Amino acid sequence: MFVGILHDQLPNPHCYDWLTSPGQNLRVQEAHTLPQLDWGAHQRQCALVALEDVKAYLTEDSGQIAVFDATNTTRERRALILNFAEENSFKVFFVESVCDDPDVIAANILEVKVSSPDYPERNRENVMEDFLKRIECYKVTYQPLDPDNYDKDLSFIKVINVGQRFLVNKVQDYIQSKIVYYLMNIHVHPRTIYLCRHGESEFNLLGKIGGDSGLSVRGKQFAQALRKFLEEQEIADLKVWTSQLKRTIQTAESLGVTYEQWKILNEIDAGVCEEMTYAEIKEQYPDEFALRDEEKYLYRYPGGESYQDLVQRLEPVIMELERQGNVLVISHQAVMRCLLAYFLDKGADELPYLRCPLHTIFKLTPVAYGCKVETIKLNVEAVNTHRDKPTNNFPKNQTPVRMRRNSFTPLSSSNTVRRPRNYSVGSRPLKPLSPLRALDMQEGADQPKTQVSIPAETSLAVHRLSSPASPTLLF
């Protein structure tokens, strides 16, 4: 029995950016007068205008996924969308959120609709009454997706009572399967995610990156301050996650609670630059230092990882965070940047330069249409490990790093994170690097003039996830 459709449970487009598939949410702003029979032409015109934006985004802006957020509750409206997709060779995946639980509907209106751009400040006192009337009007024309007969050939998922049950029909490709995976892992229950870095480490004091050093004296003081903070918060059923590196484990040990170690939460692998200072990297590998400054997100350390690699590595953590309640994640600077970028919807240009200072807690509260963030700095001094984005002073004829990200330096092994990384500086296996690896590339070329041989078993590991043959539309 139909009572309401919760359209605002559609996933935000940043979940697709996380999968290296550019996405955009295109929303049909509908008037707040109740649906009338003579209003159909107006609705249709609004939908057509929005679909033209979809077309422009997918064909002109190199988009891969568009979220068309509207009241597609009739077969006529869905036929309009399907015809549009067929004309433009787009794939379509419908998301229908159905609710017949009055308590869930009321909670959804208060939690979601009050934050909705549909309701300006002046109308929020009447949100409940107004939206219940809208539901009653939509019930008159609502035609649910029919997996047994009329809609058996369509690709879609029904989300019933905000995740109590799911019905999935005819998933066509990898991207659609990831959408299903995402929707089946999220929930709308109140929760808080706490993100912080480990306490200041010995290598932080020395200005060295990577490695597996322990906490400094001030780092241990932070761990105690973190324990006091958590005790004062009295957080119900708090889970604590750490990486498998010593500095996060030592921080968690001081909390006096059970914690879980995640190998994929380990810091970004700096390859041959592990346990070096930035000054040492600039002196020994000046070309690598310059290339990383040019495009920090895509640059991969020789024998190590890029931020793009790290984003892919962290996907299981993201999905698990979406499923959980209250969680404290004690991680590292690069890892924390990736997690913040996901929840705060930051792009690849911003991600590597997000400020994640030591001894600071980020309190994230997921809400409809975004995520509230509160920064809490504990009163323990620490070194500053942040490097600002450099000014762009690269030669105009130099090929951007994005053209070489999959052509050079494959991951050192299928096991991209090593623990412990405790080899000494003197015995680090340094290999000679080709000078100015990107400078000999012709502008616009995907391959260097000198062919670089990459073993077949590792080349698969460094290529981006394959894009679908056709762009995907999500409704």
XYZ file of C-alpha atoms in Angstrom:
475
model
C 0.000 0.000 0.000
C 1.397 3.358 -1.029
C 1.525 6.238 1.383
C 4.585 8.306 0.486
C 7.652 8.479 -1.732
C 10.818 9.763 -0.091
C 12.629 11.142 -3.101
C 15.293 12.822 -1.010
C 16.782 9.460 -0.046
C 18.545 9.480 -3.416
C 22.335 9.242 -3.001
C 24.407 12.377 -3.297
C 26.596 12.573 -6.427
C 29.819 12.583 -4.392
C 29.422 8.842 -3.862
C 30.100 8.449 -7.589
C 33.043 10.831 -7.587
C 34.478 8.462 -4.968
C 34.349 5.756 -7.628
C 36.120 8.032 -10.150
C 32.880 8.483 -12.091
C 32.010 12.170 -12.436
C 28.432 12.734 -11.293
C 25.979 15.592 -10.982
C 22.613 15.984 -9.283
C 20.091 17.728 -11.545
C 16.922 18.546 -9.658
C 13.509 19.556 -10.950
C 12.305 22.388 -8.697
C 8.580 21.936 -8.475
C 6.203 24.662 -7.324
C 4.713 24.375 -3.877
C 1.131 24.592 -4.994
C -0.581 21.218 -4.900
C -0.535 19.153 -8.124
C -3.565 19.988 -10.262
C -4.774 18.431 -13.493
C -3.913 21.575 -15.478
C -0.439 21.650 -13.949
C 0.775 18.619 -15.923
C 1.997 20.677 -18.867
C 4.050 22.868 -16.542
C 5.620 19.809 -14.886
C 6.434 18.276 -18.257
C 8.112 21.466 -19.447
C 10.228 21.663 -16.285
C 11.289 18.047 -16.772
C 12.279 18.654 -20.403
C 14.398 21.654 -19.433
C 16.148 19.620 -16.732
C 16.724 16.738 -19.162
C 18.431 19.135 -21.558
C 20.807 19.981 -18.702
C 21.371 16.252 -18.259
C 22.212 15.910 -21.944
C 24.638 18.831 -21.854
C 26.373 17.463 -18.778
C 26.796 13.932 -20.159
C 27.762 14.902 -23.710
C 29.607 18.219 -23.369
C 31.044 18.152 -19.839
C 32.379 14.564 -19.904
C 29.935 13.484 -17.218
C 29.227 9.817 -16.641
C 26.347 9.843 -14.156
C 23.473 12.291 -13.749
C 20.997 12.130 -10.878
C 17.623 13.400 -12.126
C 15.807 14.096 -8.864
C 12.108 14.627 -9.563
C 8.667 13.146 -8.986
C 8.829 10.453 -11.661
C 5.795 8.661 -10.224
C 3.786 8.003 -13.405
C 4.429 5.714 -16.345
C 3.965 8.661 -18.677
C 6.782 10.590 -16.968
C 9.044 7.531 -16.947
C 8.300 6.926 -20.639
C 9.391 10.500 -21.350
C 12.691 9.804 -19.598
C 13.202 6.454 -21.332
C 12.573 7.978 -24.773
C 15.033 10.759 -24.006
C 17.648 8.206 -22.921
C 17.120 6.043 -26.011
C 17.504 9.025 -28.332
C 20.832 9.905 -26.697
C 22.164 6.357 -26.074
C 22.050 6.758 -22.283
C 21.380 4.002 -19.788
C 18.661 4.501 -17.183
C 18.451 3.245 -13.600
C 15.418 4.123 -11.483
C 15.484 4.439 -7.697
C 12.038 4.207 -6.103
C 11.803 4.877 -2.387
C 8.467 3.652 -1.033
C 7.174 4.065 2.504
C 3.961 2.806 4.114
C 4.977 3.360 7.733
C 3.362 6.560 9.131
C 6.027 6.960 11.809
C 8.827 6.774 9.247
C 7.022 9.267 7.018
C 6.602 11.749 9.863
C 10.239 11.376 10.907
C 11.361 11.813 7.307
C 9.392 15.014 6.895
C 10.854 16.500 10.055
C 14.429 15.285 9.486
C 14.658 15.716 5.716
C 12.068 18.115 4.405
C 12.800 20.838 6.938
C 16.299 21.029 5.418
C 15.011 20.794 1.858
C 15.499 23.675 -0.583
C 11.826 23.110 -1.479
C 10.891 24.862 1.761
C 12.283 28.355 2.386
C 12.552 29.608 5.952
C 9.167 31.290 5.937
C 7.324 28.012 5.267
C 9.051 25.629 7.645
C 6.450 25.884 10.382
C 3.916 24.394 7.961
C 6.188 21.742 6.452
C 4.388 18.728 7.961
C 0.899 19.813 6.915
C 2.003 20.922 3.455
C 3.955 17.808 2.604
C 1.253 15.418 3.843
C -1.156 17.182 1.481
C 1.306 16.753 -1.365
C 1.551 13.038 -0.614
C -2.232 12.664 -0.745
C -2.340 14.399 -4.125
C 0.449 12.284 -5.593
C -1.340 9.118 -4.444
C -4.070 9.843 -7.004
C -1.720 9.466 -9.982
C 1.049 7.300 -8.493
C 1.935 4.209 -10.531
C 4.616 2.120 -8.794
C 7.288 0.280 -10.710
C 5.960 -3.167 -11.618
C 8.743 -5.789 -11.728
C 6.404 -8.630 -12.735
C 4.724 -7.155 -15.781
C 4.811 -3.589 -17.093
C 8.320 -2.642 -15.895
C 10.003 -6.044 -15.931
C 12.567 -4.891 -18.511
C 13.603 -1.736 -16.630
C 16.644 -1.448 -14.371
C 15.695 -0.250 -10.898
C 15.809 -0.699 -7.153
C 12.896 -0.259 -4.757
C 13.923 0.918 -1.297
C 11.077 0.022 1.063
C 10.593 1.799 4.401
C 14.026 3.423 4.325
C 15.992 0.200 3.950
C 13.860 -2.414 5.703
C 13.502 -4.251 2.380
C 14.869 -3.940 -1.145
C 13.720 -5.120 -4.560
C 16.325 -5.064 -7.329
C 15.489 -5.622 -10.990
C 17.733 -6.146 -14.026
C 21.018 -4.503 -13.011
C 22.946 -3.960 -16.254
C 26.513 -3.025 -15.414
C 29.183 -2.322 -12.824
C 28.075 1.233 -12.038
C 24.481 0.163 -11.446
C 25.665 -2.651 -9.182
C 27.693 -0.115 -7.170
C 24.612 2.089 -6.810
C 22.690 -0.897 -5.443
C 25.583 -1.716 -3.112
C 25.644 1.859 -1.833
C 21.889 2.111 -1.269
C 21.802 -1.187 0.599
C 24.485 0.024 3.018
C 23.215 3.465 4.000
C 20.761 4.261 6.775
C 19.042 7.378 8.110
C 19.379 6.806 11.852
C 21.055 9.629 13.831
C 24.791 9.101 14.254
C 28.076 10.910 14.628
C 31.424 10.178 13.004
C 34.550 11.448 14.751
C 37.729 11.769 12.694
C 41.161 12.544 14.090
C 44.781 11.831 13.353
C 47.077 9.932 15.650
C 48.934 11.860 18.317
C 52.080 13.677 17.241
C 54.740 11.103 16.278
C 58.521 11.091 16.477
C 58.678 11.353 12.684
C 56.318 14.351 12.782
C 58.882 16.121 14.965
C 61.626 15.292 12.454
C 59.513 16.359 9.470
C 59.623 12.865 7.950
C 56.756 11.321 6.014
C 55.502 7.742 6.250
C 57.333 5.201 8.344
C 56.077 3.514 11.488
C 57.348 5.620 14.365
C 55.770 5.854 17.807
C 54.201 8.800 19.587
C 56.144 11.760 20.893
C 55.644 13.019 24.451
C 53.016 15.483 23.218
C 51.413 12.727 21.149
C 50.913 10.683 24.312
C 49.439 13.735 26.019
C 46.954 14.062 23.161
C 45.928 10.429 23.578
C 45.084 11.111 27.220
C 43.221 14.302 26.278
C 41.267 12.344 23.664
C 40.254 9.819 26.312
C 38.983 12.598 28.574
C 37.046 14.146 25.676
C 35.305 10.867 24.861
C 34.424 10.261 28.503
C 32.839 13.708 28.719
C 30.834 13.133 25.532
C 29.323 9.867 26.847
C 28.860 8.552 23.304
C 26.593 5.504 23.154
C 27.996 2.344 21.537
C 31.055 4.110 20.147
C 33.269 2.035 17.867
C 36.948 2.928 17.494
C 38.899 2.164 14.314
C 42.636 2.586 13.742
C 45.172 1.772 11.071
C 47.786 -0.930 11.609
C 50.568 1.569 12.141
C 52.102 2.071 15.562
C 51.152 5.712 16.085
C 47.392 5.148 15.690
C 47.465 1.988 17.798
C 49.301 3.771 20.624
C 46.717 6.567 20.479
C 43.844 4.077 20.765
C 45.532 2.068 23.527
C 45.300 5.075 25.836
C 41.518 5.253 25.435
C 40.898 2.129 27.463
C 38.312 0.801 24.994
C 38.136 -1.988 22.450
C 39.309 -0.900 19.011
C 39.532 -2.437 15.555
C 42.587 -2.241 13.293
C 42.079 -1.644 9.556
C 45.025 -2.188 7.258
C 43.396 -0.068 4.564
C 43.432 2.905 6.972
C 47.251 2.975 6.804
C 48.802 6.221 5.593
C 49.425 6.804 1.889
C 52.449 4.777 0.744
C 55.259 7.163 -0.240
C 57.281 4.400 -1.908
C 60.975 5.260 -2.199
C 60.290 8.533 -0.369
C 59.216 6.825 2.865
C 60.942 8.159 5.992
C 62.313 11.201 4.146
C 61.718 14.890 4.788
C 60.332 17.086 2.016
C 63.699 18.834 1.860
C 65.415 15.481 1.278
C 62.906 14.527 -1.409
C 63.411 17.856 -3.167
C 67.191 17.383 -3.073
C 67.347 13.719 -4.121
C 64.321 13.615 -6.457
C 63.721 17.195 -7.653
C 61.695 16.083 -10.671
C 59.398 13.933 -8.564
C 58.981 16.756 -6.060
C 57.942 19.152 -8.844
C 55.598 16.654 -10.478
C 53.758 16.040 -7.215
C 53.313 19.767 -6.680
C 51.892 20.054 -10.182
C 49.067 17.541 -9.700
C 49.025 16.187 -6.175
C 45.846 14.120 -6.496
C 47.002 12.059 -9.474
C 50.730 11.912 -8.748
C 51.913 8.470 -7.656
C 55.066 8.090 -5.566
C 57.573 5.758 -7.290
C 56.837 2.365 -5.793
C 53.999 3.880 -3.774
C 50.528 5.373 -4.092
C 48.697 8.448 -5.310
C 45.724 10.094 -3.640
C 43.634 8.547 -6.401
C 44.914 5.106 -5.373
C 44.137 5.919 -1.747
C 40.569 6.922 -2.590
C 40.037 3.540 -4.226
C 41.642 1.743 -1.303
C 39.341 3.428 1.219
C 36.057 2.479 -0.460
C 35.347 -0.459 1.936
C 35.856 1.852 4.923
C 33.421 4.370 3.449
C 30.770 1.714 2.890
C 31.223 0.402 6.424
C 30.985 3.924 7.864
C 27.685 4.349 6.008
C 26.354 1.209 7.715
C 27.527 2.001 11.241
C 26.348 4.186 14.117
C 28.792 6.268 16.171
C 32.410 5.717 15.109
C 35.778 7.279 15.959
C 38.361 6.837 13.197
C 41.982 7.432 14.260
C 43.970 7.644 11.051
C 46.531 9.723 9.165
C 46.673 13.029 7.299
C 46.120 11.755 3.740
C 43.543 9.185 4.834
C 41.634 11.765 6.854
C 41.614 14.138 3.882
C 39.975 11.453 1.756
C 37.336 10.698 4.383
C 36.553 14.384 4.865
C 36.340 14.912 1.113
C 33.756 12.150 0.855
C 31.481 13.419 3.606
C 31.912 17.116 2.770
C 31.642 16.600 -1.002
C 35.061 18.018 -1.916
C 36.599 17.523 -5.340
C 39.969 16.153 -6.406
C 41.532 19.623 -6.583
C 40.670 20.410 -2.960
C 41.141 16.979 -1.408
C 44.979 16.862 -1.130
C 45.066 20.291 0.530
C 42.324 19.938 3.153
C 43.630 21.020 6.549
C 43.720 18.118 9.003
C 45.900 19.333 11.878
C 47.232 17.090 14.601
C 45.410 16.975 17.936
C 42.151 18.134 16.360
C 38.849 16.236 16.182
C 36.379 16.612 13.327
C 32.839 15.815 14.443
C 30.661 14.901 11.450
C 26.888 14.617 11.708
C 25.245 13.370 8.486
C 22.003 15.218 7.759
C 19.724 15.554 4.760
C 21.421 17.441 1.926
C 24.855 17.350 3.501
C 26.929 16.814 6.594
C 27.412 19.141 9.558
C 31.024 19.483 10.663
C 32.385 20.753 13.962
C 36.110 21.183 14.638
C 37.315 20.529 18.185
C 40.944 21.357 18.971
C 42.263 19.710 22.112
C 44.657 21.808 24.163
C 47.878 19.958 23.281
C 50.477 21.625 21.046
C 51.787 19.833 17.947
C 53.885 20.507 14.871
C 52.221 21.737 11.697
C 52.450 19.125 8.914
C 50.316 20.989 6.360
C 51.788 22.103 3.010
C 49.837 24.745 1.126
C 49.065 24.338 -2.544
C 51.980 25.784 -4.542
C 51.506 28.478 -7.138
C 51.345 27.218 -10.702
C 54.777 27.977 -12.139
C 55.170 25.038 -14.519
C 56.139 25.448 -18.189
C 53.139 25.711 -20.494
C 54.550 22.999 -22.769
C 54.912 20.494 -19.930
C 52.459 17.616 -20.158
C 50.115 17.517 -17.149
C 50.580 14.654 -14.748
C 47.059 13.465 -15.490
C 48.361 12.256 -18.878
C 50.903 9.935 -17.286
C 49.147 8.637 -14.215
C 48.571 5.166 -15.680
C 51.753 4.953 -17.737
C 54.471 5.112 -15.124
C 55.389 3.372 -11.895
C 52.853 0.608 -11.246
C 51.955 -0.224 -7.675
C 54.823 -2.023 -5.991
C 52.658 -5.103 -5.447
C 49.036 -6.161 -5.191
C 49.449 -5.649 -1.437
C 49.638 -1.872 -1.646
C 50.174 -1.218 2.052
C 53.087 -2.771 3.906
C 53.291 -3.111 7.659
C 55.497 -2.466 9.406
C 57.373 -0.095 7.131
C 60.367 0.018 9.406
C 63.355 -0.424 7.128
C 66.150 2.007 7.951
C 66.958 4.987 5.805
C 70.369 3.568 4.953
C 68.995 0.286 3.661
C 65.986 1.609 1.775
C 65.893 -0.026 -1.680
C 66.313 3.060 -3.828
C 66.144 2.601 -7.583
C 67.366 5.144 -10.132
C 64.584 7.166 -11.677
C 64.409 8.412 -15.219
C 65.079 12.174 -15.238
C 62.191 14.435 -16.157
C 59.862 11.546 -16.862
C 57.004 13.688 -18.076
C 58.932 16.396 -19.924
C 59.681 14.202 -22.948
C 55.991 13.575 -23.596
C 54.256 15.383 -26.425
C 51.427 17.577 -25.302
C 48.153 15.668 -25.514
C 49.808 12.271 -25.853
C 48.862 9.399 -23.593
C 52.179 7.517 -23.893
C 55.821 8.595 -23.544
C 58.152 8.559 -26.542
C 60.212 5.853 -24.881
C 58.026 2.845 -24.200
C 57.852 1.847 -20.556
C 57.211 -1.830 -19.964
C 54.660 -2.672 -17.270
C 54.009 -6.317 -16.391
C 50.506 -7.415 -17.324
C 49.590 -8.478 -13.818
C 50.398 -5.050 -12.377
C 49.108 -2.862 -15.196
C 45.589 -4.001 -14.371
C 46.019 -2.736 -10.832
C 46.872 0.824 -11.827
C 44.231 1.551 -14.457
C 41.081 3.373 -13.533
C 37.835 1.499 -13.177
C 36.349 0.992 -16.609
C 33.595 3.413 -17.447
C 30.303 2.044 -18.772
C 29.912 2.018 -22.528
C 27.124 4.540 -22.157
C 26.602 7.261 -19.554
C 24.228 6.295 -16.762
C 21.150 8.242 -15.720
C 19.787 7.782 -12.207
C 16.142 8.634 -11.524
